Short mmCIF file of C-alpha atoms and ligand atoms in Angstrom, two decimals:
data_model
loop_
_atom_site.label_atom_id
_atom_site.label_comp_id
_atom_site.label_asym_id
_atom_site.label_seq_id
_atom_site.Cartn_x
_atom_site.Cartn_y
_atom_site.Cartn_z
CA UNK A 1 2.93 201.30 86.04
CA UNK A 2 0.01 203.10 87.51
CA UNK A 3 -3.54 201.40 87.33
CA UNK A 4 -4.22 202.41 83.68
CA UNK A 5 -3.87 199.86 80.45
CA UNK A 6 -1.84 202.10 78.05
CA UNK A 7 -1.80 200.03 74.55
CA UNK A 8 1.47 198.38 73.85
CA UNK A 9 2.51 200.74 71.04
CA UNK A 10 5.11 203.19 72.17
CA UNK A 11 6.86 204.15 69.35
CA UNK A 12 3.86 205.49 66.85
CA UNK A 13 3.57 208.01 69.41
CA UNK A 14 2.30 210.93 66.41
CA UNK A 15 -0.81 208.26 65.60
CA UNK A 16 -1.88 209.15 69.38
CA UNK A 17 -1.97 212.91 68.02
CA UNK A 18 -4.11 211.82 65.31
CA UNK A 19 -6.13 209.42 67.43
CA UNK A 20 -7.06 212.73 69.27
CA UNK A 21 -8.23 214.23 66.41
CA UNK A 22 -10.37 211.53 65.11
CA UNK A 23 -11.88 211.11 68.27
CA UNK A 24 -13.16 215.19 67.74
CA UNK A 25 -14.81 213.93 64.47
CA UNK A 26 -19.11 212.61 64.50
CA UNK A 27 -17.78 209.98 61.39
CA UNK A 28 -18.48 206.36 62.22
CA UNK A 29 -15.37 204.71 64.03
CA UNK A 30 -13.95 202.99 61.10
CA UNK A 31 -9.98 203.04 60.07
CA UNK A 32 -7.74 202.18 57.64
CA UNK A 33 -4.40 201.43 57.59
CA UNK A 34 -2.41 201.54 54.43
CA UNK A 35 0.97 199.14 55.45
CA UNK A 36 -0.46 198.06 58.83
CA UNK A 37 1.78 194.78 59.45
CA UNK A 38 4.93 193.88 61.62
CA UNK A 39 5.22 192.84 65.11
CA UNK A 40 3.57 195.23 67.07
CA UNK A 41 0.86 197.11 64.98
CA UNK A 42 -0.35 200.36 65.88
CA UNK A 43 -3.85 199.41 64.58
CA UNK A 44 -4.19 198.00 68.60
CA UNK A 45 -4.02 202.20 69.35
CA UNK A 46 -7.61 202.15 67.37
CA UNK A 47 -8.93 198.79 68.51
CA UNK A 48 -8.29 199.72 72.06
CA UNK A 49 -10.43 202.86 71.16
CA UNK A 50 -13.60 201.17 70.18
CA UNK A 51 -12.54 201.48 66.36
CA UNK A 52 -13.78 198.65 63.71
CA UNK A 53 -10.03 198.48 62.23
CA UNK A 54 -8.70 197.37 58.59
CA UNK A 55 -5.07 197.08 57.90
CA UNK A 56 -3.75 196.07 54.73
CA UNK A 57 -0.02 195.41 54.13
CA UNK A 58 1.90 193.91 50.88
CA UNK A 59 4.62 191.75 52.28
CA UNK A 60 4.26 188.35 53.54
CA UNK A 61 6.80 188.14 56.26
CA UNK A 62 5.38 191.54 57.75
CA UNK A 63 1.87 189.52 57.45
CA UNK A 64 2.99 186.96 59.30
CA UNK A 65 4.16 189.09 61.91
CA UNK A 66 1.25 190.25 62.89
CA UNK A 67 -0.67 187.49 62.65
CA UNK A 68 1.56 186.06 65.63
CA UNK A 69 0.77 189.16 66.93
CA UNK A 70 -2.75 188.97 66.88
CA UNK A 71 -2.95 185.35 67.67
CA UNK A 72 -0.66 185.58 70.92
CA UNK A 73 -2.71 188.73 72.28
CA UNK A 74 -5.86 186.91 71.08
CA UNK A 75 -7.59 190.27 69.40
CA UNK A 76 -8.36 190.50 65.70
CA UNK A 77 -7.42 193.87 63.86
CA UNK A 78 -8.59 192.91 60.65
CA UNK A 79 -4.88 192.75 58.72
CA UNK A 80 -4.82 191.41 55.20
CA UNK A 81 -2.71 190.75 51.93
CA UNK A 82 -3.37 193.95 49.68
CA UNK A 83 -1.36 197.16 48.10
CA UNK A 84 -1.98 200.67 48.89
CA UNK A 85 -1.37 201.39 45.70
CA UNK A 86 -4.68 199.61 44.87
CA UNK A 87 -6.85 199.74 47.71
CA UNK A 88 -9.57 197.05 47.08
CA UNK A 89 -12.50 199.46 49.02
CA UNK A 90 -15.13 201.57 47.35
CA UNK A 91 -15.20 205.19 47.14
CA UNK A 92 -15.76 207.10 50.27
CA UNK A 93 -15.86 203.67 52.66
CA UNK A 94 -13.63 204.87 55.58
CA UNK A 95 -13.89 208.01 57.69
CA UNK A 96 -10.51 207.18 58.72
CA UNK A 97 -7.34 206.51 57.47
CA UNK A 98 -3.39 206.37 57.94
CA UNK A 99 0.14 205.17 56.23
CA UNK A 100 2.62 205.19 59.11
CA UNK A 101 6.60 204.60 58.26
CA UNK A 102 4.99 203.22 55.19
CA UNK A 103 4.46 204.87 52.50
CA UNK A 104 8.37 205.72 51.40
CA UNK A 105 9.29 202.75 50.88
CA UNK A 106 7.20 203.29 47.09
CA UNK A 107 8.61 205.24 44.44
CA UNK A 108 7.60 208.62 44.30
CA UNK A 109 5.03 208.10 41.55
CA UNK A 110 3.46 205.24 43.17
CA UNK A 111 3.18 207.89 46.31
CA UNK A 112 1.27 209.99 44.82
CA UNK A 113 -0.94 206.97 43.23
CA UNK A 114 -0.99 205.62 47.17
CA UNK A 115 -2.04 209.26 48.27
CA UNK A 116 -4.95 209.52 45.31
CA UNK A 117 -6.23 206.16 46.64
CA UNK A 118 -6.07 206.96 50.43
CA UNK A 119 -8.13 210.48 49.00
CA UNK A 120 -10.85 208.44 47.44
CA UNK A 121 -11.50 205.77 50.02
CA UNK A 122 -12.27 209.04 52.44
CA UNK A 123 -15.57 209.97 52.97
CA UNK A 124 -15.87 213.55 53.05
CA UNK A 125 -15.03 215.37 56.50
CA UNK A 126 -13.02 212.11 56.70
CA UNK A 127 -9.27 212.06 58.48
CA UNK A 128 -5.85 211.06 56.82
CA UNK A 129 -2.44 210.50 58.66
CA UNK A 130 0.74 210.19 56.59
CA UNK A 131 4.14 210.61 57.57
CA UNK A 132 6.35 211.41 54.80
CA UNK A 133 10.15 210.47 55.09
CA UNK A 134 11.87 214.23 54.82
CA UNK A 135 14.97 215.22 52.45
CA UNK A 136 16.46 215.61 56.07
CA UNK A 137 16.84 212.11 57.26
CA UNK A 138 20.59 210.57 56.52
CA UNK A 139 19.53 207.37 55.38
CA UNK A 140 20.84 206.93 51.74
CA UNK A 141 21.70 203.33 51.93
CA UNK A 142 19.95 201.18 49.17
CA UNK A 143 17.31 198.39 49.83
CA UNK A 144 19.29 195.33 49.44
CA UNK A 145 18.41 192.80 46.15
CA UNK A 146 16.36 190.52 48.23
CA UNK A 147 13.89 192.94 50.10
CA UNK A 148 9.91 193.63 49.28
CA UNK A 149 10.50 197.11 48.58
CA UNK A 150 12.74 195.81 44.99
CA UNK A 151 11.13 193.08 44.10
CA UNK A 152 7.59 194.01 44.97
CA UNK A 153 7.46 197.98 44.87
CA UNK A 154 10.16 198.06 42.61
CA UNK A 155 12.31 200.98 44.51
CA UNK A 156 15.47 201.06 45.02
CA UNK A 157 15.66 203.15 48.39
CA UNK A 158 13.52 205.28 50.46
CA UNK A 159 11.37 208.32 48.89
CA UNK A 160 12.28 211.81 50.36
CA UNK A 161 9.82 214.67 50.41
CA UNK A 162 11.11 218.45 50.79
CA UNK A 163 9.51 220.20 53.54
CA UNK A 164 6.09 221.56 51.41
CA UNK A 165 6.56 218.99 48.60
CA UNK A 166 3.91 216.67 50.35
CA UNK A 167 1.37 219.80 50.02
CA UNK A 168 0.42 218.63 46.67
CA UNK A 169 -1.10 215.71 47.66
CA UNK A 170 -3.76 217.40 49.60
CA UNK A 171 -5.72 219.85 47.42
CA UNK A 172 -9.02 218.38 48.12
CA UNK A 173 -7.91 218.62 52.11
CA UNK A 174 -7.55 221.12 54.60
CA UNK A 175 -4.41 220.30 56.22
CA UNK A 176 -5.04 220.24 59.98
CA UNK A 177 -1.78 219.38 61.18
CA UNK A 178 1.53 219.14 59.93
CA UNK A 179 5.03 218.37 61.70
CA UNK A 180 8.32 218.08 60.61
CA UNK A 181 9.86 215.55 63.28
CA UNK A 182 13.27 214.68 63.99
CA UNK A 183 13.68 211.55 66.02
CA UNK A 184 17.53 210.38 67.82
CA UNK A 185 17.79 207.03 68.66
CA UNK A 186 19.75 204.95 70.38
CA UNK A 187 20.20 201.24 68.19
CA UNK A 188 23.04 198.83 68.93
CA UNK A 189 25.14 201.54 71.02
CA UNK A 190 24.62 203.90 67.82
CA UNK A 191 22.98 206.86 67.49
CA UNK A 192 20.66 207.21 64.65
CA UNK A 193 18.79 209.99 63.34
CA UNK A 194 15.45 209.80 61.54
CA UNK A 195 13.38 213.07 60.04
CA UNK A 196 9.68 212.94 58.88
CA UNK A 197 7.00 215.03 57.87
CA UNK A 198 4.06 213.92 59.35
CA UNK A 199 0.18 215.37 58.08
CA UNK A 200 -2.70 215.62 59.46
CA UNK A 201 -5.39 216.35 56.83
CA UNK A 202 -9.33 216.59 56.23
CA UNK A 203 -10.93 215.49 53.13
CA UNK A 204 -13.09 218.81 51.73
C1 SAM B 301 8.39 199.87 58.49
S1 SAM B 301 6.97 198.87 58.30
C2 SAM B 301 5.83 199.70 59.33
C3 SAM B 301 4.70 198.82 59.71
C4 SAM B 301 3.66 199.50 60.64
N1 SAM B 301 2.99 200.60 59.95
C5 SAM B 301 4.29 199.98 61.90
O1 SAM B 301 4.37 201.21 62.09
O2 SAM B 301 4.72 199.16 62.70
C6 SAM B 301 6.39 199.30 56.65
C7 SAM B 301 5.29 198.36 56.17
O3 SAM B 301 4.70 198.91 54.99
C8 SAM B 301 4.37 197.83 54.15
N2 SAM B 301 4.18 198.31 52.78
C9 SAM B 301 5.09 198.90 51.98
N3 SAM B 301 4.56 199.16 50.78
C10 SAM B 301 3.27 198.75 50.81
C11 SAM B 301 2.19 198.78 49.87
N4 SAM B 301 2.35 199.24 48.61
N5 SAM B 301 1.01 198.31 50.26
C12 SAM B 301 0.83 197.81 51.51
N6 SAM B 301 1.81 197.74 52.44
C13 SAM B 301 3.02 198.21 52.09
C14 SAM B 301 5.55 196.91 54.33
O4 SAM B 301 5.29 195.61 53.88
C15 SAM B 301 5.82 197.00 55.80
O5 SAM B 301 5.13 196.01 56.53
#
């Protein structure tokens, strides 16, 4: 390693993208993010940039992750018990705000309720990220009876967009950016494929 401190986050590599455009934007640096625990959370990305961050995320074992997280690289990144469904902010309260590998783990109509809340917790001129999981992506294999995404979210297995389905969510946005990403990689001597849709969009 060269003498630079890269954050520790190598795999969210499209929230760098966005990170570049929020960095473009005058808006106060404040972000959001809708499903922001586990054990290494890309909200350190933001904090690293001088952001104030907020993460909220439903389950308690990804909680606890990143609490442990937190406490071992002694930084605070403001993570909390909440739903995206029902995010507990007033209107227009974040200039920023993203849902990464998140937000398919709710049923389709509790997507689009997710994506109405992300849309009023914007401020105007304010920047969402979202990566929707595409049609494209092999994984058909059912949550199993003991995980958050039954019990809590009441799904059954990951939501799948078509490539311009996601469009609908953004009529009050002017959709800056948006990739369709497929992603090989190697996990226990298997190759596995993954295929998003990721957006980059502007509240009007
Ligand atoms: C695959 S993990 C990704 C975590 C983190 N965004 C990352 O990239 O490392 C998905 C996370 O979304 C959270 N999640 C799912 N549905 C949620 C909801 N309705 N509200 C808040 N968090 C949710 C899960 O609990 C889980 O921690």
């Amino acid at each position: 390693m060269r003498g630079i401190s890269l954050p520790t986050v190598n795999w969210a590599t499209a929230l760098y993208g966005f990170l570049r455009e929020c960095e473009m934007s005058s808006l106060p640096k404040e972000i959001l993010d809708c499903g922001a625990g586990g054990d290494d959370p890309p909200l350190l990305i933001f904090k690293r940039a001088g952001y104030i961050t907020y993460g909220l995320d439903i389950c308690d074992e990804s909680l606890m992750q990143s609490r442990k997280y937190c406490d071992r690289m002694d930084i605070d990144l403001g993570i909390f018990k909440g739903d995206m469904r029902f995010l507990p902010f007033r209107a227009e309260s974040f200039s920023f705000v993203y849902s990464y590998n998140a937000i398919y783990f709710l049923t389709k109509s509790d997507v689009a309720q997710a994506m109405r809340e992300i849309e009023r917790v914007l401020r105007p001129e304010g920047l969402c990220f979202v990566n929707f999981m595409s049609v494209d992506d092999p994984d058909e294999g059912e949550f199993s009876d003991s995980s958050f995404a039954r019990n809590i979210l009441g799904n059954i297995k990951f939501s799948k967009h078509e490539d311009d389905e996601a469009d609908l969510y953004f009529d009050n946005f002017t959709i800056q950016r948006k990739e369709k990403r497929t992603v090989e990689m190697l996990q226990h001597d298997d190759v596995i494929t993954q295929a998003y849709i990721d957006y980059i969009a502007r509240k009007r």
